[in-house]
Amino acid sequence: MKLLRGVQNLAERGIANPWKAGESILLSVLVLALGAGIGLIFDLESGRHESNVFLLPAIVLAAGLGGLVPGVVLTTLAVMVDATTDYAISGYEARLIWKNIAFAGTGILMSVGGHLFRQALINAAKVNLEIQRREADLRAIVDTVPDSLVMVDHEGIIVRFSPGAQQQFGWDVEEVVGQNISMLMPSPYREQHPDFVKRQIDTRASSVLGRPRLLSGLHKDGSTFPIEVSVGELEFAGEHHFVGFIRDLTERQKAEARMHELQNELFHVSRLSALGQLASALAHEINQPLSAIANYIAGAKKLAAKGSDPALLDEVLENAGKEAIRAGETIRKLRSFLSRGESEMRPENLAELVDEATTIALVGSRTRKVRLKTKLSPVCPIAIVDKVQIQQVLINLIRNAVEATGERQTPRLLIETAPTQSGMILCSVTDNGTGLTPDVASQLFQPFVTSKKTGMGVGLSITRSIVEAHGGHIWTEPNPDGGTIFRFTVRGPDPATP
Ligand code: ADP
């Protein structure tokens, strides 16, 4: 057994690192000498000339180990040994010469055969080594990528499960290989998946292949976690396999949620600070005209009591009136200053703007499963706006809408854009909530009007200031299906501008 393994090792080493011609000739000559000795004894004993059979292994060995040249060299040596033996036993005989020539031919043929066999073995060994090298490369890549890699066959049976996947899903490789991939998916995907793979192969129309998709993964402990899956397909010998790269999004989602929370807080603080600014600036700016009005009225009262000239009384009252108008003007200026702030109008992609605003606005309401639909007109993809301010408008409207749908079983929200005839863009936020109460509706957009216990009633007033500062209008309409539609306009790109 040990000897057999030794010979096998020797052969494998010989194939992987082919023997040099000299080495194989030397080894074969030793075998030839042995064969010649045995053959000589055999011929002497039997009186026949068949000793050349014992010389053939040496030729096969030489050709197999060293190739054609050692094979031919050994054939020549073997023929010489055979002829010498024949001559020593029987002297010169013509039939023996023919036998020697036939033996030489056989030797050459065996050398060629051995050579071809050796070449085939060397090629096979090279291909084998290459396969092993590639397998090692692939294994190293699969083992080190931080994402999971799962490969399934055409029936969705797992054939490869990377260490990353083992860590992510909590299963060991032996537990999943041979099982259906649906074991890594929560319901309802689990039930749909076998059909999906079949459909995939039948129709080849796929929304999954190549494009990353957000899905849920099922951990061994039964918990689900958010994953991003990119699937590739490979076909080999008519068999389809699918490779999935799976990224765990838990950490990313936590970070995003935190970011939204911060934005939320920031938004709240900025609302408060806008309110604070407005209040203190108002107090400061209006104090002056108010005291002037008070003085004028006091003076007018005195003049009236004294029965003074009505023209003088008229003048004093007119001054009081002017001060009141100045106070109103101050308030208007302040509002437009607050709403405009550092406004920067530039062309903005509405889809992106709406997407970000809805994400921020809906953060807190995720658990309530608001059914949000957006229908953005492809005719007007770009608006000339201050992105942050118009997002603030949308956030205000969306949050109010979500709050108004609090009682609804299925809260629905629709955000639309459409071009208007005057070149503006009409944006609408529709909800299926409670609708506006009559007392709020009559003073909507006025500051400090609220129907909420904890509301400040400044959101819609700021919203209107921003929309008007953008050259647009804002109004409401009742939703025929129940609820409210808030509509506002913003400027589209001016076609007259080059
Ligand atoms: P706040 O939200 O702090 O009350 P707003 O100015 O944003 O301040 O809103 C003023 C009021 O308008 C709200 O209290 C609410 O009564 C009413 N309102 C706003 N949007 C809606 C809506 N989509 N549906 C019903 N009522 C609304």
Coordinates of C-alpha atoms and ligand atoms in Angstrom, one line a residue:
M1 CA 0.0 0.0 0.0
K2 CA 2.8 2.3 1.1
L3 CA 4.8 1.4 -2.0
L4 CA 1.7 2.1 -4.2
R5 CA 1.3 5.5 -2.7
G6 CA 5.0 6.2 -3.2
V7 CA 4.8 5.3 -6.9
Q8 CA 1.6 7.5 -7.3
N9 CA 3.4 10.4 -5.7
L10 CA 6.4 9.9 -7.9
A11 CA 4.1 9.8 -11.0
E12 CA 2.2 13.0 -9.9
R13 CA 5.4 14.8 -9.3
G14 CA 6.7 13.7 -12.6
I15 CA 3.6 15.0 -14.4
A16 CA 3.5 18.3 -12.6
N17 CA 7.3 18.8 -13.1
P18 CA 8.2 16.7 -16.1
W19 CA 11.3 14.6 -15.8
K20 CA 14.4 15.6 -17.7
A21 CA 15.4 13.3 -20.6
G22 CA 18.7 12.2 -18.8
E23 CA 16.9 11.3 -15.6
S24 CA 14.3 9.2 -17.3
I25 CA 16.9 7.5 -19.5
L26 CA 18.9 6.6 -16.4
L27 CA 16.0 5.2 -14.6
S28 CA 14.8 3.3 -17.7
V29 CA 18.3 1.8 -18.4
L30 CA 18.2 0.3 -14.8
V31 CA 14.8 -1.2 -15.6
L32 CA 16.1 -2.4 -19.0
A33 CA 19.1 -4.1 -17.3
L34 CA 16.8 -5.9 -14.9
G35 CA 14.5 -6.9 -17.8
A36 CA 17.5 -8.1 -19.9
G37 CA 18.7 -10.3 -17.0
I38 CA 15.3 -11.9 -16.4
G39 CA 14.8 -12.3 -20.2
L40 CA 18.2 -14.0 -20.6
I41 CA 17.4 -16.5 -17.9
F42 CA 14.0 -17.1 -19.5
D43 CA 15.4 -17.7 -22.9
L44 CA 18.2 -19.9 -21.6
E45 CA 15.7 -22.0 -19.7
S46 CA 13.0 -22.2 -22.4
G47 CA 15.4 -22.2 -25.5
R48 CA 13.1 -19.7 -27.1
H49 CA 13.7 -16.1 -28.2
E50 CA 11.1 -14.2 -26.3
S51 CA 13.2 -12.2 -23.8
N52 CA 12.3 -8.9 -25.6
V53 CA 8.9 -9.0 -23.7
F54 CA 10.9 -8.2 -20.6
L55 CA 12.5 -5.2 -22.3
L56 CA 9.2 -3.4 -23.2
P57 CA 8.5 -2.0 -19.7
A58 CA 11.8 0.0 -19.9
I59 CA 10.7 1.6 -23.3
V60 CA 7.2 2.4 -21.9
L61 CA 8.8 4.0 -18.8
A62 CA 11.3 6.1 -20.8
A63 CA 8.6 7.4 -23.2
G64 CA 6.1 8.0 -20.4
L65 CA 8.5 9.8 -18.1
G66 CA 10.8 11.6 -20.6
G67 CA 8.9 11.7 -23.9
L68 CA 9.8 10.7 -27.4
V69 CA 13.6 11.0 -27.3
P70 CA 14.2 8.8 -24.2
G71 CA 11.7 6.4 -25.7
V72 CA 13.7 6.1 -29.0
V73 CA 17.0 5.8 -27.1
L74 CA 15.6 3.0 -24.9
T75 CA 14.2 1.3 -28.0
T76 CA 17.6 1.4 -29.6
L77 CA 19.3 0.0 -26.5
A78 CA 16.6 -2.7 -26.1
V79 CA 16.9 -3.8 -29.7
M80 CA 20.7 -4.1 -29.2
V81 CA 20.3 -6.1 -26.1
D82 CA 17.7 -8.4 -27.8
A83 CA 19.9 -8.9 -30.9
T84 CA 23.0 -9.7 -28.7
T85 CA 21.0 -12.2 -26.6
D86 CA 19.6 -13.9 -29.7
Y87 CA 23.1 -14.1 -31.3
A88 CA 24.7 -15.4 -28.0
I89 CA 22.1 -18.2 -27.8
S90 CA 21.5 -19.2 -31.4
G91 CA 24.2 -17.5 -33.5
Y92 CA 23.2 -15.8 -36.8
E93 CA 19.7 -16.5 -38.0
A94 CA 17.8 -14.5 -40.6
R95 CA 14.4 -14.9 -38.9
L96 CA 15.9 -13.5 -35.7
I97 CA 17.0 -10.4 -37.6
W98 CA 13.4 -9.9 -38.8
K99 CA 12.2 -10.4 -35.2
N100 CA 14.6 -7.7 -34.1
I101 CA 13.4 -5.3 -36.8
A102 CA 9.7 -6.0 -35.8
F103 CA 10.7 -5.4 -32.1
A104 CA 12.4 -2.1 -33.1
G105 CA 9.1 -1.0 -34.9
T106 CA 7.0 -1.9 -31.9
G107 CA 9.4 0.0 -29.6
I108 CA 9.2 3.1 -31.8
L109 CA 5.4 2.9 -31.8
M110 CA 5.3 2.5 -28.1
S111 CA 7.6 5.5 -27.7
V112 CA 5.2 7.6 -29.8
G113 CA 2.2 6.3 -27.8
G114 CA 4.0 6.9 -24.5
H115 CA 5.0 10.4 -25.6
L116 CA 1.4 11.3 -26.6
F117 CA 0.1 9.8 -23.3
R118 CA 2.6 11.8 -21.3
Q119 CA 1.7 15.0 -23.2
A120 CA -2.0 14.4 -22.5
L121 CA -1.3 13.8 -18.8
I122 CA 0.8 17.0 -18.6
N123 CA -2.0 19.0 -20.3
A124 CA -4.6 17.5 -17.9
A125 CA -2.3 18.4 -15.0
K126 CA -1.9 21.9 -16.2
V127 CA -5.7 22.4 -16.6
N128 CA -6.2 20.9 -13.2
L129 CA -3.7 23.2 -11.6
E130 CA -5.3 26.2 -13.4
I131 CA -8.8 25.1 -12.1
Q132 CA -7.4 24.8 -8.6
R133 CA -5.7 28.2 -8.8
R134 CA -9.0 29.8 -9.9
E135 CA -10.9 28.0 -7.3
A136 CA -8.5 29.3 -4.7
D137 CA -8.7 32.9 -6.1
L138 CA -12.5 32.7 -6.0
R139 CA -12.6 31.3 -2.5
A140 CA -10.3 34.1 -1.3
I141 CA -12.6 36.7 -2.9
V142 CA -15.8 35.1 -1.6
D143 CA -14.3 34.7 1.9
T144 CA -13.1 38.3 2.2
V145 CA -16.0 40.3 0.6
P146 CA -17.8 42.0 3.5
D147 CA -21.2 41.4 1.7
S148 CA -22.8 38.0 1.6
L149 CA -22.6 35.9 -1.5
V150 CA -25.2 33.2 -2.1
M151 CA -25.4 31.1 -5.2
V152 CA -28.5 29.1 -6.1
D153 CA -29.2 26.7 -9.0
H154 CA -32.1 26.9 -11.4
E155 CA -34.5 25.6 -8.8
G156 CA -33.4 28.0 -6.1
I157 CA -31.4 25.5 -4.2
I158 CA -28.4 27.0 -2.4
V159 CA -25.1 25.7 -3.7
R160 CA -22.7 28.3 -2.2
F161 CA -23.0 30.3 1.0
S162 CA -20.1 32.6 1.9
P163 CA -18.7 33.2 5.4
G164 CA -20.2 36.7 5.2
A165 CA -23.6 35.2 4.6
Q166 CA -23.2 32.8 7.5
Q167 CA -22.5 35.7 9.8
Q168 CA -25.4 37.8 8.4
F169 CA -28.0 35.1 8.4
G170 CA -26.8 33.0 11.4
W171 CA -26.8 29.7 9.5
D172 CA -23.8 27.4 9.0
V173 CA -22.9 26.4 5.5
E174 CA -23.9 22.8 6.0
E175 CA -27.3 23.8 7.3
V176 CA -28.2 25.8 4.1
V177 CA -26.5 24.1 1.2
G178 CA -29.1 21.9 -0.5
Q179 CA -32.0 23.9 0.9
N180 CA -34.2 26.3 -1.0
I181 CA -33.2 30.0 -0.9
S182 CA -36.7 30.9 0.4
M183 CA -35.5 29.9 3.9
L184 CA -33.6 33.2 4.0
M185 CA -36.7 35.2 3.2
P186 CA -39.6 36.3 5.4
S187 CA -43.2 35.9 4.2
P188 CA -44.7 36.8 1.7
Y189 CA -41.4 36.5 -0.4
R190 CA -40.8 33.1 1.0
E191 CA -44.0 31.7 -0.6
Q192 CA -43.5 33.7 -3.9
H193 CA -39.9 32.9 -4.5
P194 CA -40.0 29.4 -6.0
D195 CA -42.4 30.7 -8.6
F196 CA -40.2 33.7 -9.2
V197 CA -37.1 31.6 -10.1
K198 CA -39.1 29.6 -12.5
R199 CA -40.6 32.7 -14.1
Q200 CA -37.1 34.1 -14.3
I201 CA -35.9 31.2 -16.4
D202 CA -39.0 30.9 -18.5
T203 CA -39.4 34.5 -19.4
R204 CA -36.0 36.1 -18.8
A205 CA -37.8 39.4 -18.2
S206 CA -36.4 40.5 -14.9
S207 CA -36.5 43.5 -12.7
V208 CA -34.1 42.0 -10.3
L209 CA -31.1 41.0 -12.4
G210 CA -28.3 43.6 -12.3
R211 CA -30.2 46.2 -10.3
P212 CA -29.9 46.4 -6.5
R213 CA -33.2 45.8 -4.7
L214 CA -34.3 46.6 -1.2
L215 CA -35.7 43.5 0.5
S216 CA -36.0 41.9 3.9
G217 CA -33.7 39.0 5.0
L218 CA -34.7 36.4 7.6
H219 CA -32.2 35.5 10.3
K220 CA -31.9 32.1 11.8
D221 CA -33.4 33.5 15.0
G222 CA -36.5 34.6 13.2
S223 CA -35.8 38.3 13.1
T224 CA -35.9 40.2 9.8
F225 CA -33.4 42.8 8.7
P226 CA -33.2 45.2 5.7
I227 CA -31.0 44.0 2.9
E228 CA -29.9 45.3 -0.5
V229 CA -29.7 42.4 -3.0
S230 CA -27.9 42.5 -6.4
V231 CA -28.5 39.3 -8.5
G232 CA -26.5 38.1 -11.4
E233 CA -27.2 35.1 -13.6
L234 CA -24.8 32.6 -15.1
E235 CA -25.5 29.9 -17.6
F236 CA -23.2 26.9 -17.9
A237 CA -23.9 23.8 -20.0
G238 CA -27.5 24.8 -20.3
E239 CA -27.9 25.2 -16.5
H240 CA -28.8 28.5 -14.9
H241 CA -27.3 29.6 -11.7
F242 CA -28.0 32.9 -9.8
V243 CA -25.5 34.7 -7.7
G244 CA -26.8 37.2 -5.1
F245 CA -24.6 39.8 -3.4
I246 CA -26.4 40.7 -0.2
R247 CA -25.7 43.8 1.9
D248 CA -27.0 44.3 5.4
L249 CA -28.6 47.8 5.6
T250 CA -29.4 47.7 9.3
E251 CA -26.6 50.1 10.2
R252 CA -27.2 52.3 7.2
Q253 CA -30.9 52.6 8.1
K254 CA -30.1 53.4 11.7
A255 CA -27.8 56.2 10.5
E256 CA -30.4 57.5 8.1
A257 CA -33.1 57.4 10.7
R258 CA -30.8 59.4 13.1
M259 CA -30.1 61.9 10.3
H260 CA -33.7 62.4 9.7
E261 CA -34.3 62.8 13.4
L262 CA -31.7 65.5 13.5
Q263 CA -33.1 67.2 10.5
N264 CA -36.5 67.0 12.2
E265 CA -35.2 68.6 15.4
L266 CA -33.3 71.3 13.3
F267 CA -36.5 72.0 11.4
H268 CA -38.4 72.4 14.7
V269 CA -35.7 74.7 16.1
S270 CA -35.6 76.8 13.0
R271 CA -39.4 77.2 13.2
L272 CA -39.1 78.3 16.8
S273 CA -36.3 80.7 16.0
A274 CA -38.2 82.1 13.0
L275 CA -41.1 82.7 15.4
G276 CA -38.8 84.3 18.0
Q277 CA -37.2 86.5 15.4
L278 CA -40.6 87.6 14.1
A279 CA -42.0 88.3 17.5
S280 CA -39.0 90.4 18.7
A281 CA -38.6 92.3 15.5
L282 CA -42.4 93.0 15.5
A283 CA -42.3 94.2 19.1
H284 CA -39.4 96.5 18.3
E285 CA -40.7 97.9 15.0
I286 CA -44.3 98.2 15.9
N287 CA -43.8 99.8 19.3
Q288 CA -42.8 103.0 17.6
P289 CA -45.9 103.6 15.4
L290 CA -48.2 102.2 18.2
S291 CA -46.9 104.8 20.7
A292 CA -47.2 107.5 18.0
I293 CA -50.8 106.4 17.3
A294 CA -51.5 106.5 21.1
N295 CA -50.1 110.0 21.4
Y296 CA -52.0 111.3 18.3
I297 CA -55.2 109.9 19.7
A298 CA -54.6 111.4 23.1
G299 CA -53.9 114.8 21.4
A300 CA -57.0 114.5 19.3
K301 CA -59.1 113.8 22.4
K302 CA -57.8 116.9 24.0
L303 CA -58.4 119.0 20.9
A304 CA -61.9 117.7 20.6
A305 CA -62.6 118.4 24.3
K306 CA -61.3 122.0 23.8
G307 CA -63.5 122.3 20.7
S308 CA -60.4 123.3 18.6
D309 CA -60.3 123.9 14.9
P310 CA -61.7 120.7 13.1
A311 CA -58.9 121.0 10.4
L312 CA -56.3 120.6 13.1
L313 CA -58.2 117.6 14.6
D314 CA -58.4 116.1 11.1
E315 CA -54.6 116.5 10.6
V316 CA -53.9 114.8 13.9
L317 CA -56.2 111.9 13.1
E318 CA -54.7 111.6 9.6
N319 CA -51.2 111.3 11.2
A320 CA -52.5 108.5 13.4
G321 CA -53.8 106.7 10.4
K322 CA -50.5 107.1 8.6
E323 CA -48.7 105.5 11.5
A324 CA -51.1 102.6 11.5
I325 CA -50.3 102.1 7.7
R326 CA -46.6 102.2 8.5
A327 CA -47.1 99.5 11.1
G328 CA -48.8 97.3 8.6
E329 CA -46.0 98.0 6.0
T330 CA -43.4 97.0 8.6
I331 CA -45.2 93.7 9.3
R332 CA -45.4 93.0 5.5
K333 CA -41.7 93.8 5.0
L334 CA -40.7 91.7 8.0
R335 CA -42.7 88.7 6.7
S336 CA -41.2 88.9 3.3
F337 CA -37.7 89.2 4.8
L338 CA -38.2 86.2 7.0
S339 CA -39.5 84.1 4.2
R340 CA -36.9 85.2 1.7
G341 CA -34.0 84.9 4.1
E342 CA -30.9 83.8 2.2
S343 CA -33.1 82.6 -0.7
E344 CA -31.2 81.3 -3.7
M345 CA -33.4 80.6 -6.7
R346 CA -32.0 78.2 -9.2
P347 CA -33.2 75.4 -11.5
E348 CA -34.0 72.3 -9.3
N349 CA -35.1 68.8 -10.2
L350 CA -38.6 68.5 -8.8
A351 CA -38.5 64.7 -8.4
E352 CA -35.4 64.9 -6.2
L353 CA -36.8 67.8 -4.2
V354 CA -40.1 66.1 -3.6
D355 CA -38.4 62.8 -2.8
E356 CA -36.2 64.3 -0.1
A357 CA -39.0 66.4 1.4
T358 CA -41.4 63.4 1.7
T359 CA -38.6 61.3 3.3
I360 CA -38.0 64.0 5.9
A361 CA -41.7 64.7 6.4
L362 CA -42.8 61.1 6.8
V363 CA -40.0 60.0 9.2
G364 CA -42.1 60.0 12.3
S365 CA -45.2 58.5 10.6
R366 CA -43.5 55.4 9.3
T367 CA -45.3 53.2 11.7
R368 CA -48.7 54.5 10.6
K369 CA -48.1 53.2 7.0
V370 CA -49.2 56.3 5.1
R371 CA -49.9 55.3 1.5
L372 CA -47.9 57.9 -0.4
K373 CA -48.2 58.4 -4.1
T374 CA -46.4 60.8 -6.3
K375 CA -47.4 61.8 -9.8
L376 CA -44.9 64.2 -11.2
S377 CA -45.5 65.5 -14.7
P378 CA -42.7 64.7 -17.0
V379 CA -43.5 68.0 -18.9
C380 CA -42.2 70.2 -16.0
P381 CA -39.3 68.3 -14.3
I382 CA -37.4 71.5 -13.4
A383 CA -38.6 74.5 -11.2
I384 CA -36.8 77.7 -10.4
V385 CA -36.8 77.7 -6.6
D386 CA -34.9 77.9 -3.5
K387 CA -34.8 74.2 -2.8
V388 CA -34.6 74.3 1.0
Q389 CA -37.5 76.8 1.2
I390 CA -39.8 74.9 -1.1
Q391 CA -38.9 71.7 0.7
Q392 CA -40.0 73.5 3.9
V393 CA -43.3 74.3 2.2
L394 CA -43.8 70.6 1.2
I395 CA -42.8 69.3 4.6
N396 CA -45.3 71.7 6.3
L397 CA -48.1 70.6 4.0
I398 CA -47.3 66.9 4.2
R399 CA -47.0 66.9 8.0
N400 CA -50.3 68.7 8.3
A401 CA -51.9 66.3 5.9
V402 CA -50.5 63.3 7.8
E403 CA -51.9 64.7 11.1
A404 CA -55.3 65.3 9.4
T405 CA -55.4 61.7 8.4
G406 CA -54.8 60.4 11.9
E407 CA -58.3 58.9 12.3
R408 CA -58.3 57.2 8.9
Q409 CA -57.8 53.4 8.5
T410 CA -55.7 53.9 5.4
P411 CA -54.2 57.3 5.3
R412 CA -53.5 58.4 1.7
L413 CA -51.4 61.2 0.4
L414 CA -50.9 62.2 -3.2
I415 CA -48.3 64.7 -4.4
E416 CA -48.6 65.9 -7.9
T417 CA -47.1 68.5 -10.2
A418 CA -48.6 69.8 -13.5
P419 CA -47.8 72.7 -15.8
T420 CA -50.1 75.7 -15.9
Q421 CA -50.9 77.7 -18.9
S422 CA -49.0 80.7 -17.6
G423 CA -45.7 78.8 -17.5
M424 CA -45.9 78.1 -13.8
I425 CA -45.8 74.7 -12.2
L426 CA -48.8 73.7 -10.0
C427 CA -47.9 71.5 -7.0
S428 CA -50.7 69.8 -5.1
V429 CA -50.7 67.9 -1.8
T430 CA -53.9 65.9 -1.4
D431 CA -55.0 64.0 1.7
N432 CA -58.0 62.0 2.7
G433 CA -58.1 63.5 6.2
T434 CA -60.7 65.4 8.2
G435 CA -60.8 68.4 6.0
L436 CA -60.5 72.0 7.2
T437 CA -62.8 73.1 10.1
P438 CA -64.9 76.2 9.1
D439 CA -63.3 78.5 11.6
V440 CA -59.7 77.6 10.6
A441 CA -60.6 77.7 6.9
S442 CA -61.8 81.3 7.2
Q443 CA -58.5 82.5 8.6
L444 CA -56.1 80.0 7.0
F445 CA -52.6 81.2 6.4
Q446 CA -52.9 83.8 9.2
P447 CA -50.3 83.4 11.9
F448 CA -51.3 81.7 15.2
V449 CA -54.4 80.1 13.8
T450 CA -54.4 76.4 14.9
S451 CA -56.9 73.7 15.8
K452 CA -54.2 71.6 17.5
K453 CA -53.6 71.4 21.2
T454 CA -49.8 71.7 20.8
G455 CA -49.9 73.6 17.4
M456 CA -48.3 76.9 17.0
G457 CA -50.3 78.0 13.9
V458 CA -47.3 79.5 12.1
G459 CA -46.6 76.8 9.6
L460 CA -49.1 77.8 7.0
S461 CA -48.3 81.5 7.5
I462 CA -44.6 80.9 6.8
T463 CA -45.6 78.6 3.9
R464 CA -47.6 81.3 2.2
S465 CA -44.8 83.9 2.7
I466 CA -42.3 81.5 1.0
V467 CA -44.6 80.7 -1.9
E468 CA -45.4 84.4 -2.4
A469 CA -41.7 85.3 -2.2
H470 CA -41.3 82.8 -5.1
G471 CA -43.8 84.7 -7.1
G472 CA -46.5 82.0 -6.6
H473 CA -49.9 81.6 -4.9
I474 CA -51.2 79.1 -2.4
W475 CA -54.8 78.0 -1.9
T476 CA -56.9 75.1 -0.7
E477 CA -59.7 73.1 -2.2
P478 CA -61.8 70.4 -0.6
N479 CA -61.0 66.9 -1.8
P480 CA -64.1 65.4 -3.4
D481 CA -63.2 62.1 -1.8
G482 CA -63.0 63.7 1.7
G483 CA -60.0 65.6 3.0
T484 CA -58.1 68.6 1.7
I485 CA -56.1 69.6 -1.3
F486 CA -53.4 72.3 -0.8
R487 CA -52.2 73.8 -4.1
F488 CA -49.4 76.2 -4.8
T489 CA -47.5 77.4 -7.8
V490 CA -43.8 78.0 -8.4
R491 CA -42.0 79.3 -11.5
G492 CA -40.8 76.9 -14.2
P493 CA -37.8 77.7 -16.4
D494 CA -38.5 80.8 -18.4
P495 CA -38.7 79.8 -22.0
A496 CA -37.7 83.4 -23.0
T497 CA -34.4 83.1 -21.3
P498 CA -31.7 81.8 -23.5
Ligands
ADP1 P1 -50.2 74.0 13.1 O1 -49.9 72.8 12.3 O2 -49.1 74.3 14.1 O3 -51.5 74.0 13.7 P2 -50.4 75.4 10.6 O4 -50.3 76.8 10.2 O5 -49.5 74.5 9.8 O6 -50.1 75.3 12.1 O7 -51.8 74.8 10.4 C1 -52.9 75.6 10.8 C2 -54.2 74.8 10.9 O8 -54.7 74.5 9.7 C3 -54.0 73.5 11.6 O9 -54.1 73.6 13.0 C4 -55.2 72.7 11.0 O10 -56.4 72.9 11.8 C5 -55.4 73.3 9.7 N1 -54.9 72.4 8.6 C6 -53.7 72.6 8.0 N2 -53.5 71.6 7.1 C7 -54.6 70.8 7.1 C8 -55.1 69.7 6.4 N3 -54.3 69.1 5.4 N4 -56.3 69.1 6.7 C9 -57.0 69.7 7.7 N5 -56.7 70.8 8.4 C10 -55.5 71.4 8.1

